[in-house]
Every structure is written in structure tokens, then in C-alpha cells.
Amino acid sequence: MQPPVAPVDNCLPPYTRSKLQSSSMSLDLPPDVARPSTLGGPLHENSDRSWQKIGSVRGLRYRVAKEPAPRPASQVQAVENYGLVGDRHAHMHSPRQLLIASEDAYQRFDLPEAVLRENLLVDSPTRALCSGNLLRIGRDVVLWLTFHCEPCSLLDRHSPGILKTIGLHRGMLARVLRGGTMRNGDEISLARSSIPTMSNDWDARVLNVVRAVPTGQYITYRQLADLAGVATAYCRAFPRVLSRLPPEVASRARGAANSLPGPQWSGSELFDVRAHFG
């Protein structure tokens, strides 16, 4: 039996809504997604960009809040600068809007189905994918590859010992640069871009985010975790990591919103890549 179609929400940016109005699906997204100008609007690709076919989509899943396992779907809706509709990780200011895993990893480590918690299962290895490059899924969707997903202890519950061996085979994280519908069987193409790479080391990403906070503005630890793409459990390690920075820079990140001595920074500039596209 075919997996169901993932639900699609309401209140999309105008340029995304126009593409979806031809379908019969109802739409409902958080209000902040209706402000595309925050991240610079839709992606306009360079016409001379070279795309190389590398494989195809073998499975699609999305994770509903509080549900332990991802749901399979025959197609999912990707929204620019937001992620997958209905997925718990969809967030405008996150570098980990979706996870791409490979059949190769499942076969190599003899893993149970969907244990990697991926959104896209592909038939090409993800270990060789590089941060900053682009993936095109089908005709419309373009993903910005951010960094390799760090294995977590949850994997060991299902496959004891896998945490020490899987390494970069866990999968690649990405943001949605151009939205649309992704379907099982869609062709996947790869292209290089000039978008700066993100480190696979979580502490390096944390430091880079804090360095990017403008002088006189501040962020909370919770924001810092979201912007750097780490779990909130890492917040307790932030004081130690931030001690590597000059005090006047480290002080831009504070434990709680009520401790911020000045305006709060949204972090949207971190994901504005308009300068890299014509």
C-alpha cells in the first residue's frame, strides 16, 4: 500500500502559495512564515549552474511533534526558508530543517527501517556530500546542504554500538532554498555553490553564531542552540564554549530573554544567501 500524502498547512508566503493553489490541499503554517522578506524571498538560480544527477528519492518521512517515530509519506511539501510542512523540525532560523540519509548506511550497518529518523532516504551515499552545496529534488525543490548530522544516543537504543561506528554515515542536514513538492522516485541532482560551509563540530558552529551577533544586540541560549543546530541540552555547555571568545563578544549570548541588556537579534542574516545567486 502506498504511504499517505503528508498534510499541507495554511498561510504561506505569496510566491509559494501561488504554486500550491492549483492543488486541492488545504494549507496552514505559522504566521511568521508569511513574511518572506525576512530571508530575502524566493531563490532565483543562476542559469549557468551545472547540475549533476546523483540518484533518486527512495523514501519520504516527516516527524509530527511528540510522536516517537517519523511517518512515511508518498510526497511532502517543502516551504522556502521553513522546512517540511507538518514536520517538527520546520523552523525559519534553523540549519537543520530536514535530514537526508542513504540506503547505503542502512545496508552497511544493517539498521532497522527509519531508525536514522531521516526525512529523505536516497540511493546515493550522503557521506560524500559537502556543506554549502545544493541538491535539486525533482523539478522544483532546491536544498542547501548545511552539515553532517551528529549521531546521538537514541541510535544506540535501537542498534547497540552504532554510535561509535556510524560517523558521517548518519546523514546530511539541509535547509529549503526553493519550495515545492517532493515525491518518491524524484531525481536528485547536485550542484556546487559559493555558500560558505558550516562546520560539523557543534562548538565551532556555536562560536560562529555568537561572532555574527551585531554589537549592541543579544540572543538567548535557546536561540543560540536553534541557530547553531544543536539540541537545547547543549545549553549547559555554552558558558564553557563561549569562554574561548573575548568577553565583550561572549556576553552577546545570555541565558534567558529577561537577562538581555539590549535588543534581541533574530539571526535571520545567518541564512540570507541572496548574494550567492543571480
PDB file of N, CA, C and O in Angstrom, residues 128-200:
ATOM      1  N   ALA A 128      29.676  11.622   1.211  1.00  0.00           N
ATOM      2  CA  ALA A 128      30.493  12.435   0.302  1.00  0.00           C
ATOM      3  C   ALA A 128      29.891  13.815   0.034  1.00  0.00           C
ATOM      4  O   ALA A 128      30.520  14.642  -0.625  1.00  0.00           O
ATOM      5  N   LEU A 129      28.683  14.081   0.544  1.00  0.00           N
ATOM      6  CA  LEU A 129      28.068  15.392   0.330  1.00  0.00           C
ATOM      7  C   LEU A 129      28.803  16.456   1.128  1.00  0.00           C
ATOM      8  O   LEU A 129      29.280  16.203   2.234  1.00  0.00           O
ATOM      9  N   CYS A 130      28.878  17.659   0.579  1.00  0.00           N
ATOM     10  CA  CYS A 130      29.648  18.741   1.196  1.00  0.00           C
ATOM     11  C   CYS A 130      28.753  19.908   1.594  1.00  0.00           C
ATOM     12  O   CYS A 130      27.849  20.294   0.837  1.00  0.00           O
ATOM     13  N   SER A 131      29.037  20.472   2.748  1.00  0.00           N
ATOM     14  CA  SER A 131      28.329  21.659   3.211  1.00  0.00           C
ATOM     15  C   SER A 131      28.481  22.791   2.203  1.00  0.00           C
ATOM     16  O   SER A 131      29.555  23.014   1.645  1.00  0.00           O
ATOM     17  N   GLY A 132      27.382  23.525   1.979  1.00  0.00           N
ATOM     18  CA  GLY A 132      27.387  24.654   1.048  1.00  0.00           C
ATOM     19  C   GLY A 132      26.914  24.304  -0.337  1.00  0.00           C
ATOM     20  O   GLY A 132      26.525  25.193  -1.099  1.00  0.00           O
ATOM     21  N   ASN A 133      26.928  23.023  -0.683  1.00  0.00           N
ATOM     22  CA  ASN A 133      26.447  22.616  -1.999  1.00  0.00           C
ATOM     23  C   ASN A 133      24.925  22.508  -2.016  1.00  0.00           C
ATOM     24  O   ASN A 133      24.268  22.581  -0.976  1.00  0.00           O
ATOM     25  N   LEU A 134      24.363  22.331  -3.206  1.00  0.00           N
ATOM     26  CA  LEU A 134      22.921  22.317  -3.392  1.00  0.00           C
ATOM     27  C   LEU A 134      22.452  20.970  -3.918  1.00  0.00           C
ATOM     28  O   LEU A 134      23.148  20.329  -4.709  1.00  0.00           O
ATOM     29  N   LEU A 135      21.266  20.566  -3.496  1.00  0.00           N
ATOM     30  CA  LEU A 135      20.589  19.413  -4.082  1.00  0.00           C
ATOM     31  C   LEU A 135      19.279  19.875  -4.686  1.00  0.00           C
ATOM     32  O   LEU A 135      18.537  20.635  -4.055  1.00  0.00           O
ATOM     33  N   ARG A 136      19.000  19.434  -5.898  1.00  0.00           N
ATOM     34  CA  ARG A 136      17.691  19.669  -6.507  1.00  0.00           C
ATOM     35  C   ARG A 136      16.916  18.360  -6.465  1.00  0.00           C
ATOM     36  O   ARG A 136      17.405  17.328  -6.924  1.00  0.00           O
ATOM     37  N   ILE A 137      15.717  18.424  -5.919  1.00  0.00           N
ATOM     38  CA  ILE A 137      14.863  17.250  -5.810  1.00  0.00           C
ATOM     39  C   ILE A 137      13.697  17.413  -6.771  1.00  0.00           C
ATOM     40  O   ILE A 137      12.896  18.338  -6.637  1.00  0.00           O
ATOM     41  N   GLY A 138      13.619  16.530  -7.762  1.00  0.00           N
ATOM     42  CA  GLY A 138      12.594  16.676  -8.780  1.00  0.00           C
ATOM     43  C   GLY A 138      12.823  17.925  -9.611  1.00  0.00           C
ATOM     44  O   GLY A 138      13.955  18.326  -9.864  1.00  0.00           O
ATOM     45  N   ARG A 139      11.748  18.592 -10.006  1.00  0.00           N
ATOM     46  CA  ARG A 139      11.857  19.771 -10.872  1.00  0.00           C
ATOM     47  C   ARG A 139      11.974  21.075 -10.103  1.00  0.00           C
ATOM     48  O   ARG A 139      12.496  22.064 -10.618  1.00  0.00           O
ATOM     49  N   ASP A 140      11.478  21.112  -8.859  1.00  0.00           N
ATOM     50  CA  ASP A 140      11.298  22.389  -8.183  1.00  0.00           C
ATOM     51  C   ASP A 140      12.155  22.602  -6.944  1.00  0.00           C
ATOM     52  O   ASP A 140      12.728  23.678  -6.764  1.00  0.00           O
ATOM     53  N   VAL A 141      12.220  21.621  -6.067  1.00  0.00           N
ATOM     54  CA  VAL A 141      12.799  21.830  -4.742  1.00  0.00           C
ATOM     55  C   VAL A 141      14.322  21.921  -4.818  1.00  0.00           C
ATOM     56  O   VAL A 141      14.971  21.091  -5.463  1.00  0.00           O
ATOM     57  N   VAL A 142      14.886  22.932  -4.147  1.00  0.00           N
ATOM     58  CA  VAL A 142      16.342  23.069  -4.028  1.00  0.00           C
ATOM     59  C   VAL A 142      16.687  23.145  -2.545  1.00  0.00           C
ATOM     60  O   VAL A 142      16.123  23.957  -1.803  1.00  0.00           O
ATOM     61  N   LEU A 143      17.622  22.299  -2.120  1.00  0.00           N
ATOM     62  CA  LEU A 143      18.063  22.238  -0.738  1.00  0.00           C
ATOM     63  C   LEU A 143      19.496  22.740  -0.615  1.00  0.00           C
ATOM     64  O   LEU A 143      20.328  22.477  -1.481  1.00  0.00           O
ATOM     65  N   TRP A 144      19.771  23.451   0.451  1.00  0.00           N
ATOM     66  CA  TRP A 144      21.120  23.904   0.794  1.00  0.00           C
ATOM     67  C   TRP A 144      21.655  22.939   1.851  1.00  0.00           C
ATOM     68  O   TRP A 144      21.094  22.824   2.951  1.00  0.00           O
ATOM     69  N   LEU A 145      22.739  22.232   1.527  1.00  0.00           N
ATOM     70  CA  LEU A 145      23.345  21.285   2.460  1.00  0.00           C
ATOM     71  C   LEU A 145      24.126  22.056   3.524  1.00  0.00           C
ATOM     72  O   LEU A 145      24.980  22.886   3.197  1.00  0.00           O
ATOM     73  N   THR A 146      23.843  21.796   4.794  1.00  0.00           N
ATOM     74  CA  THR A 146      24.445  22.583   5.871  1.00  0.00           C
ATOM     75  C   THR A 146      25.598  21.843   6.567  1.00  0.00           C
ATOM     76  O   THR A 146      26.736  22.289   6.530  1.00  0.00           O
ATOM     77  N   PHE A 147      25.319  20.716   7.203  1.00  0.00           N
ATOM     78  CA  PHE A 147      26.397  19.952   7.847  1.00  0.00           C
ATOM     79  C   PHE A 147      25.928  18.516   8.095  1.00  0.00           C
ATOM     80  O   PHE A 147      24.733  18.215   8.046  1.00  0.00           O
ATOM     81  N   HIS A 148      26.887  17.637   8.364  1.00  0.00           N
ATOM     82  CA  HIS A 148      26.564  16.237   8.646  1.00  0.00           C
ATOM     83  C   HIS A 148      25.942  16.124  10.031  1.00  0.00           C
ATOM     84  O   HIS A 148      26.366  16.786  10.985  1.00  0.00           O
ATOM     85  N   CYS A 149      24.940  15.269  10.126  1.00  0.00           N
ATOM     86  CA  CYS A 149      24.213  15.087  11.376  1.00  0.00           C
ATOM     87  C   CYS A 149      25.044  14.265  12.359  1.00  0.00           C
ATOM     88  O   CYS A 149      25.530  13.183  12.027  1.00  0.00           O
ATOM     89  N   GLU A 150      25.186  14.797  13.564  1.00  0.00           N
ATOM     90  CA  GLU A 150      25.954  14.106  14.598  1.00  0.00           C
ATOM     91  C   GLU A 150      25.136  12.940  15.156  1.00  0.00           C
ATOM     92  O   GLU A 150      23.980  13.113  15.545  1.00  0.00           O
ATOM     93  N   PRO A 151      25.696  11.727  15.229  1.00  0.00           N
ATOM     94  CA  PRO A 151      24.961  10.589  15.810  1.00  0.00           C
ATOM     95  C   PRO A 151      24.618  10.878  17.270  1.00  0.00           C
ATOM     96  O   PRO A 151      25.411  11.468  18.006  1.00  0.00           O
ATOM     97  N   CYS A 152      23.429  10.461  17.687  1.00  0.00           N
ATOM     98  CA  CYS A 152      23.007  10.685  19.067  1.00  0.00           C
ATOM     99  C   CYS A 152      22.772   9.353  19.769  1.00  0.00           C
ATOM    100  O   CYS A 152      22.690   8.293  19.130  1.00  0.00           O
ATOM    101  N   SER A 153      22.632   9.405  21.082  1.00  0.00           N
ATOM    102  CA  SER A 153      22.488   8.189  21.885  1.00  0.00           C
ATOM    103  C   SER A 153      21.218   7.419  21.552  1.00  0.00           C
ATOM    104  O   SER A 153      21.125   6.218  21.821  1.00  0.00           O
ATOM    105  N   LEU A 154      20.233   8.098  20.964  1.00  0.00           N
ATOM    106  CA  LEU A 154      18.987   7.414  20.591  1.00  0.00           C
ATOM    107  C   LEU A 154      19.248   6.266  19.625  1.00  0.00           C
ATOM    108  O   LEU A 154      18.561   5.240  19.665  1.00  0.00           O
ATOM    109  N   LEU A 155      20.250   6.427  18.752  1.00  0.00           N
ATOM    110  CA  LEU A 155      20.569   5.360  17.800  1.00  0.00           C
ATOM    111  C   LEU A 155      20.997   4.090  18.503  1.00  0.00           C
ATOM    112  O   LEU A 155      20.682   2.970  18.069  1.00  0.00           O
ATOM    113  N   ASP A 156      21.733   4.230  19.610  1.00  0.00           N
ATOM    114  CA  ASP A 156      22.233   3.065  20.338  1.00  0.00           C
ATOM    115  C   ASP A 156      21.105   2.248  20.965  1.00  0.00           C
ATOM    116  O   ASP A 156      21.267   1.050  21.203  1.00  0.00           O
ATOM    117  N   ARG A 157      19.982   2.884  21.235  1.00  0.00           N
ATOM    118  CA  ARG A 157      18.847   2.146  21.802  1.00  0.00           C
ATOM    119  C   ARG A 157      18.314   1.120  20.821  1.00  0.00           C
ATOM    120  O   ARG A 157      17.835   0.059  21.203  1.00  0.00           O
ATOM    121  N   HIS A 158      18.388   1.466  19.541  1.00  0.00           N
ATOM    122  CA  HIS A 158      17.865   0.567  18.512  1.00  0.00           C
ATOM    123  C   HIS A 158      18.940  -0.342  17.936  1.00  0.00           C
ATOM    124  O   HIS A 158      18.653  -1.475  17.529  1.00  0.00           O
ATOM    125  N   SER A 159      20.170   0.162  17.889  1.00  0.00           N
ATOM    126  CA  SER A 159      21.286  -0.608  17.331  1.00  0.00           C
ATOM    127  C   SER A 159      22.510  -0.410  18.233  1.00  0.00           C
ATOM    128  O   SER A 159      23.332   0.474  17.976  1.00  0.00           O
ATOM    129  N   PRO A 160      22.622  -1.194  19.306  1.00  0.00           N
ATOM    130  CA  PRO A 160      23.718  -1.023  20.271  1.00  0.00           C
ATOM    131  C   PRO A 160      25.087  -1.016  19.594  1.00  0.00           C
ATOM    132  O   PRO A 160      25.383  -1.858  18.749  1.00  0.00           O
ATOM    133  N   GLY A 161      25.905  -0.020  19.951  1.00  0.00           N
ATOM    134  CA  GLY A 161      27.253   0.099  19.413  1.00  0.00           C
ATOM    135  C   GLY A 161      27.368   0.950  18.178  1.00  0.00           C
ATOM    136  O   GLY A 161      28.477   1.333  17.776  1.00  0.00           O
ATOM    137  N   ILE A 162      26.224   1.300  17.557  1.00  0.00           N
ATOM    138  CA  ILE A 162      26.258   2.029  16.294  1.00  0.00           C
ATOM    139  C   ILE A 162      26.803   3.445  16.472  1.00  0.00           C
ATOM    140  O   ILE A 162      27.410   4.018  15.561  1.00  0.00           O
ATOM    141  N   LEU A 163      26.648   4.010  17.671  1.00  0.00           N
ATOM    142  CA  LEU A 163      27.088   5.382  17.930  1.00  0.00           C
ATOM    143  C   LEU A 163      28.580   5.546  17.674  1.00  0.00           C
ATOM    144  O   LEU A 163      29.032   6.600  17.216  1.00  0.00           O
ATOM    145  N   LYS A 164      29.358   4.502  17.941  1.00  0.00           N
ATOM    146  CA  LYS A 164      30.802   4.584  17.800  1.00  0.00           C
ATOM    147  C   LYS A 164      31.295   4.319  16.385  1.00  0.00           C
ATOM    148  O   LYS A 164      32.449   4.589  16.066  1.00  0.00           O
ATOM    149  N   THR A 165      30.434   3.785  15.545  1.00  0.00           N
ATOM    150  CA  THR A 165      30.895   3.360  14.220  1.00  0.00           C
ATOM    151  C   THR A 165      30.276   4.105  13.047  1.00  0.00           C
ATOM    152  O   THR A 165      30.874   4.184  11.977  1.00  0.00           O
ATOM    153  N   ILE A 166      29.091   4.685  13.217  1.00  0.00           N
ATOM    154  CA  ILE A 166      28.381   5.217  12.048  1.00  0.00           C
ATOM    155  C   ILE A 166      28.992   6.517  11.535  1.00  0.00           C
ATOM    156  O   ILE A 166      28.990   6.778  10.328  1.00  0.00           O
ATOM    157  N   GLY A 167      29.532   7.369  12.416  1.00  0.00           N
ATOM    158  CA  GLY A 167      30.217   8.582  11.984  1.00  0.00           C
ATOM    159  C   GLY A 167      29.388   9.436  11.038  1.00  0.00           C
ATOM    160  O   GLY A 167      28.205   9.699  11.270  1.00  0.00           O
ATOM    161  N   LEU A 168      30.019   9.852   9.920  1.00  0.00           N
ATOM    162  CA  LEU A 168      29.357  10.732   8.953  1.00  0.00           C
ATOM    163  C   LEU A 168      28.310  10.007   8.121  1.00  0.00           C
ATOM    164  O   LEU A 168      27.621  10.636   7.313  1.00  0.00           O
ATOM    165  N   HIS A 169      28.154   8.700   8.308  1.00  0.00           N
ATOM    166  CA  HIS A 169      27.128   7.966   7.565  1.00  0.00           C
ATOM    167  C   HIS A 169      25.721   8.245   8.103  1.00  0.00           C
ATOM    168  O   HIS A 169      24.742   7.809   7.498  1.00  0.00           O
ATOM    169  N   ARG A 170      25.600   8.931   9.245  1.00  0.00           N
ATOM    170  CA  ARG A 170      24.282   9.213   9.831  1.00  0.00           C
ATOM    171  C   ARG A 170      23.397   9.968   8.842  1.00  0.00           C
ATOM    172  O   ARG A 170      22.196   9.733   8.753  1.00  0.00           O
ATOM    173  N   GLY A 171      23.975  10.918   8.110  1.00  0.00           N
ATOM    174  CA  GLY A 171      23.184  11.664   7.143  1.00  0.00           C
ATOM    175  C   GLY A 171      23.588  13.125   7.082  1.00  0.00           C
ATOM    176  O   GLY A 171      24.412  13.603   7.862  1.00  0.00           O
ATOM    177  N   MET A 172      22.989  13.834   6.131  1.00  0.00           N
ATOM    178  CA  MET A 172      23.302  15.248   5.884  1.00  0.00           C
ATOM    179  C   MET A 172      22.073  16.094   6.189  1.00  0.00           C
ATOM    180  O   MET A 172      20.954  15.753   5.768  1.00  0.00           O
ATOM    181  N   LEU A 173      22.282  17.199   6.880  1.00  0.00           N
ATOM    182  CA  LEU A 173      21.198  18.132   7.181  1.00  0.00           C
ATOM    183  C   LEU A 173      21.121  19.216   6.112  1.00  0.00           C
ATOM    184  O   LEU A 173      22.101  19.485   5.411  1.00  0.00           O
ATOM    185  N   ALA A 174      19.945  19.837   5.988  1.00  0.00           N
ATOM    186  CA  ALA A 174      19.753  20.810   4.908  1.00  0.00           C
ATOM    187  C   ALA A 174      18.659  21.804   5.249  1.00  0.00           C
ATOM    188  O   ALA A 174      17.828  21.571   6.135  1.00  0.00           O
ATOM    189  N   ARG A 175      18.686  22.930   4.539  1.00  0.00           N
ATOM    190  CA  ARG A 175      17.617  23.929   4.549  1.00  0.00           C
ATOM    191  C   ARG A 175      16.944  23.952   3.187  1.00  0.00           C
ATOM    192  O   ARG A 175      17.553  23.597   2.180  1.00  0.00           O
ATOM    193  N   VAL A 176      15.696  24.410   3.167  1.00  0.00           N
ATOM    194  CA  VAL A 176      14.955  24.527   1.912  1.00  0.00           C
ATOM    195  C   VAL A 176      15.201  25.915   1.325  1.00  0.00           C
ATOM    196  O   VAL A 176      14.836  26.928   1.926  1.00  0.00           O
ATOM    197  N   LEU A 177      15.827  25.969   0.145  1.00  0.00           N
ATOM    198  CA  LEU A 177      16.035  27.242  -0.539  1.00  0.00           C
ATOM    199  C   LEU A 177      14.911  27.542  -1.526  1.00  0.00           C
ATOM    200  O   LEU A 177      14.579  28.699  -1.766  1.00  0.00           O
ATOM    201  N   ARG A 178      14.386  26.513  -2.148  1.00  0.00           N
ATOM    202  CA  ARG A 178      13.249  26.700  -3.057  1.00  0.00           C
ATOM    203  C   ARG A 178      12.244  25.595  -2.788  1.00  0.00           C
ATOM    204  O   ARG A 178      12.590  24.413  -2.759  1.00  0.00           O
ATOM    205  N   GLY A 179      11.011  25.994  -2.545  1.00  0.00           N
ATOM    206  CA  GLY A 179       9.982  25.052  -2.129  1.00  0.00           C
ATOM    207  C   GLY A 179       9.306  24.338  -3.276  1.00  0.00           C
ATOM    208  O   GLY A 179       9.536  24.615  -4.453  1.00  0.00           O
ATOM    209  N   GLY A 180       8.439  23.412  -2.916  1.00  0.00           N
ATOM    210  CA  GLY A 180       7.689  22.632  -3.884  1.00  0.00           C
ATOM    211  C   GLY A 180       7.351  21.275  -3.297  1.00  0.00           C
ATOM    212  O   GLY A 180       7.471  21.053  -2.088  1.00  0.00           O
ATOM    213  N   THR A 181       6.936  20.371  -4.151  1.00  0.00           N
ATOM    214  CA  THR A 181       6.550  19.029  -3.724  1.00  0.00           C
ATOM    215  C   THR A 181       7.667  18.037  -4.022  1.00  0.00           C
ATOM    216  O   THR A 181       8.198  18.022  -5.134  1.00  0.00           O
ATOM    217  N   MET A 182       8.026  17.239  -3.019  1.00  0.00           N
ATOM    218  CA  MET A 182       8.981  16.147  -3.210  1.00  0.00           C
ATOM    219  C   MET A 182       8.221  14.835  -3.186  1.00  0.00           C
ATOM    220  O   MET A 182       7.362  14.617  -2.315  1.00  0.00           O
ATOM    221  N   ARG A 183       8.538  13.965  -4.144  1.00  0.00           N
ATOM    222  CA  ARG A 183       7.826  12.692  -4.285  1.00  0.00           C
ATOM    223  C   ARG A 183       8.800  11.529  -4.317  1.00  0.00           C
ATOM    224  O   ARG A 183       9.947  11.677  -4.734  1.00  0.00           O
ATOM    225  N   ASN A 184       8.325  10.373  -3.869  1.00  0.00           N
ATOM    226  CA  ASN A 184       9.116   9.157  -4.009  1.00  0.00           C
ATOM    227  C   ASN A 184       9.481   8.956  -5.474  1.00  0.00           C
ATOM    228  O   ASN A 184       8.630   9.110  -6.365  1.00  0.00           O
ATOM    229  N   GLY A 185      10.741   8.634  -5.726  1.00  0.00           N
ATOM    230  CA  GLY A 185      11.193   8.412  -7.094  1.00  0.00           C
ATOM    231  C   GLY A 185      11.749   9.633  -7.773  1.00  0.00           C
ATOM    232  O   GLY A 185      12.314   9.531  -8.871  1.00  0.00           O
ATOM    233  N   ASP A 186      11.621  10.817  -7.150  1.00  0.00           N
ATOM    234  CA  ASP A 186      12.153  12.049  -7.761  1.00  0.00           C
ATOM    235  C   ASP A 186      13.655  11.921  -8.015  1.00  0.00           C
ATOM    236  O   ASP A 186      14.398  11.368  -7.199  1.00  0.00           O
ATOM    237  N   GLU A 187      14.083  12.491  -9.129  1.00  0.00           N
ATOM    238  CA  GLU A 187      15.506  12.535  -9.442  1.00  0.00           C
ATOM    239  C   GLU A 187      16.204  13.542  -8.539  1.00  0.00           C
ATOM    240  O   GLU A 187      15.660  14.590  -8.218  1.00  0.00           O
ATOM    241  N   ILE A 188      17.432  13.226  -8.135  1.00  0.00           N
ATOM    242  CA  ILE A 188      18.243  14.111  -7.299  1.00  0.00           C
ATOM    243  C   ILE A 188      19.466  14.556  -8.086  1.00  0.00           C
ATOM    244  O   ILE A 188      20.185  13.725  -8.653  1.00  0.00           O
ATOM    245  N   SER A 189      19.696  15.874  -8.111  1.00  0.00           N
ATOM    246  CA  SER A 189      20.866  16.425  -8.797  1.00  0.00           C
ATOM    247  C   SER A 189      21.660  17.280  -7.821  1.00  0.00           C
ATOM    248  O   SER A 189      21.098  17.902  -6.905  1.00  0.00           O
ATOM    249  N   LEU A 190      22.966  17.335  -8.031  1.00  0.00           N
ATOM    250  CA  LEU A 190      23.885  18.068  -7.164  1.00  0.00           C
ATOM    251  C   LEU A 190      24.533  19.206  -7.934  1.00  0.00           C
ATOM    252  O   LEU A 190      24.871  19.065  -9.108  1.00  0.00           O
ATOM    253  N   ALA A 191      24.712  20.351  -7.272  1.00  0.00           N
ATOM    254  CA  ALA A 191      25.438  21.484  -7.858  1.00  0.00           C
ATOM    255  C   ALA A 191      26.270  22.155  -6.782  1.00  0.00           C
ATOM    256  O   ALA A 191      25.891  22.186  -5.609  1.00  0.00           O
ATOM    257  N   ARG A 192      27.419  22.681  -7.186  1.00  0.00           N
ATOM    258  CA  ARG A 192      28.252  23.434  -6.255  1.00  0.00           C
ATOM    259  C   ARG A 192      27.706  24.848  -6.105  1.00  0.00           C
ATOM    260  O   ARG A 192      27.024  25.355  -6.990  1.00  0.00           O
ATOM    261  N   SER A 193      28.021  25.483  -4.982  1.00  0.00           N
ATOM    262  CA  SER A 193      27.639  26.882  -4.785  1.00  0.00           C
ATOM    263  C   SER A 193      28.742  27.574  -4.000  1.00  0.00           C
ATOM    264  O   SER A 193      29.656  26.938  -3.471  1.00  0.00           O
ATOM    265  N   SER A 194      28.636  28.897  -3.895  1.00  0.00           N
ATOM    266  CA  SER A 194      29.619  29.674  -3.155  1.00  0.00           C
ATOM    267  C   SER A 194      29.167  29.956  -1.722  1.00  0.00           C
ATOM    268  O   SER A 194      29.795  30.746  -1.015  1.00  0.00           O
ATOM    269  N   ILE A 195      28.076  29.321  -1.287  1.00  0.00           N
ATOM    270  CA  ILE A 195      27.629  29.496   0.093  1.00  0.00           C
ATOM    271  C   ILE A 195      28.710  28.969   1.038  1.00  0.00           C
ATOM    272  O   ILE A 195      29.215  27.861   0.846  1.00  0.00           O
ATOM    273  N   PRO A 196      29.102  29.724   2.053  1.00  0.00           N
ATOM    274  CA  PRO A 196      30.147  29.260   2.971  1.00  0.00           C
ATOM    275  C   PRO A 196      29.753  27.962   3.667  1.00  0.00           C
ATOM    276  O   PRO A 196      28.573  27.713   3.942  1.00  0.00           O
ATOM    277  N   THR A 197      30.737  27.130   3.943  1.00  0.00           N
ATOM    278  CA  THR A 197      30.471  25.863   4.618  1.00  0.00           C
ATOM    279  C   THR A 197      30.170  26.088   6.097  1.00  0.00           C
ATOM    280  O   THR A 197      30.574  27.095   6.685  1.00  0.00           O
ATOM    281  N   MET A 198      29.452  25.133   6.681  1.00  0.00           N
ATOM    282  CA  MET A 198      29.238  25.098   8.127  1.00  0.00           C
ATOM    283  C   MET A 198      30.033  23.923   8.693  1.00  0.00           C
ATOM    284  O   MET A 198      30.116  22.866   8.072  1.00  0.00           O
ATOM    285  N   SER A 199      30.577  24.112   9.868  1.00  0.00           N
ATOM    286  CA  SER A 199      31.386  23.072  10.488  1.00  0.00           C
ATOM    287  C   SER A 199      30.520  21.908  10.965  1.00  0.00           C
ATOM    288  O   SER A 199      29.374  22.095  11.402  1.00  0.00           O
ATOM    289  N   ASN A 200      31.079  20.699  10.916  1.00  0.00           N
ATOM    290  CA  ASN A 200      30.422  19.543  11.518  1.00  0.00           C
ATOM    291  C   ASN A 200      30.562  19.540  13.038  1.00  0.00           C
ATOM    292  O   ASN A 200      29.868  18.791  13.721  1.00  0.00           O
TER     293      ASN A 200
END
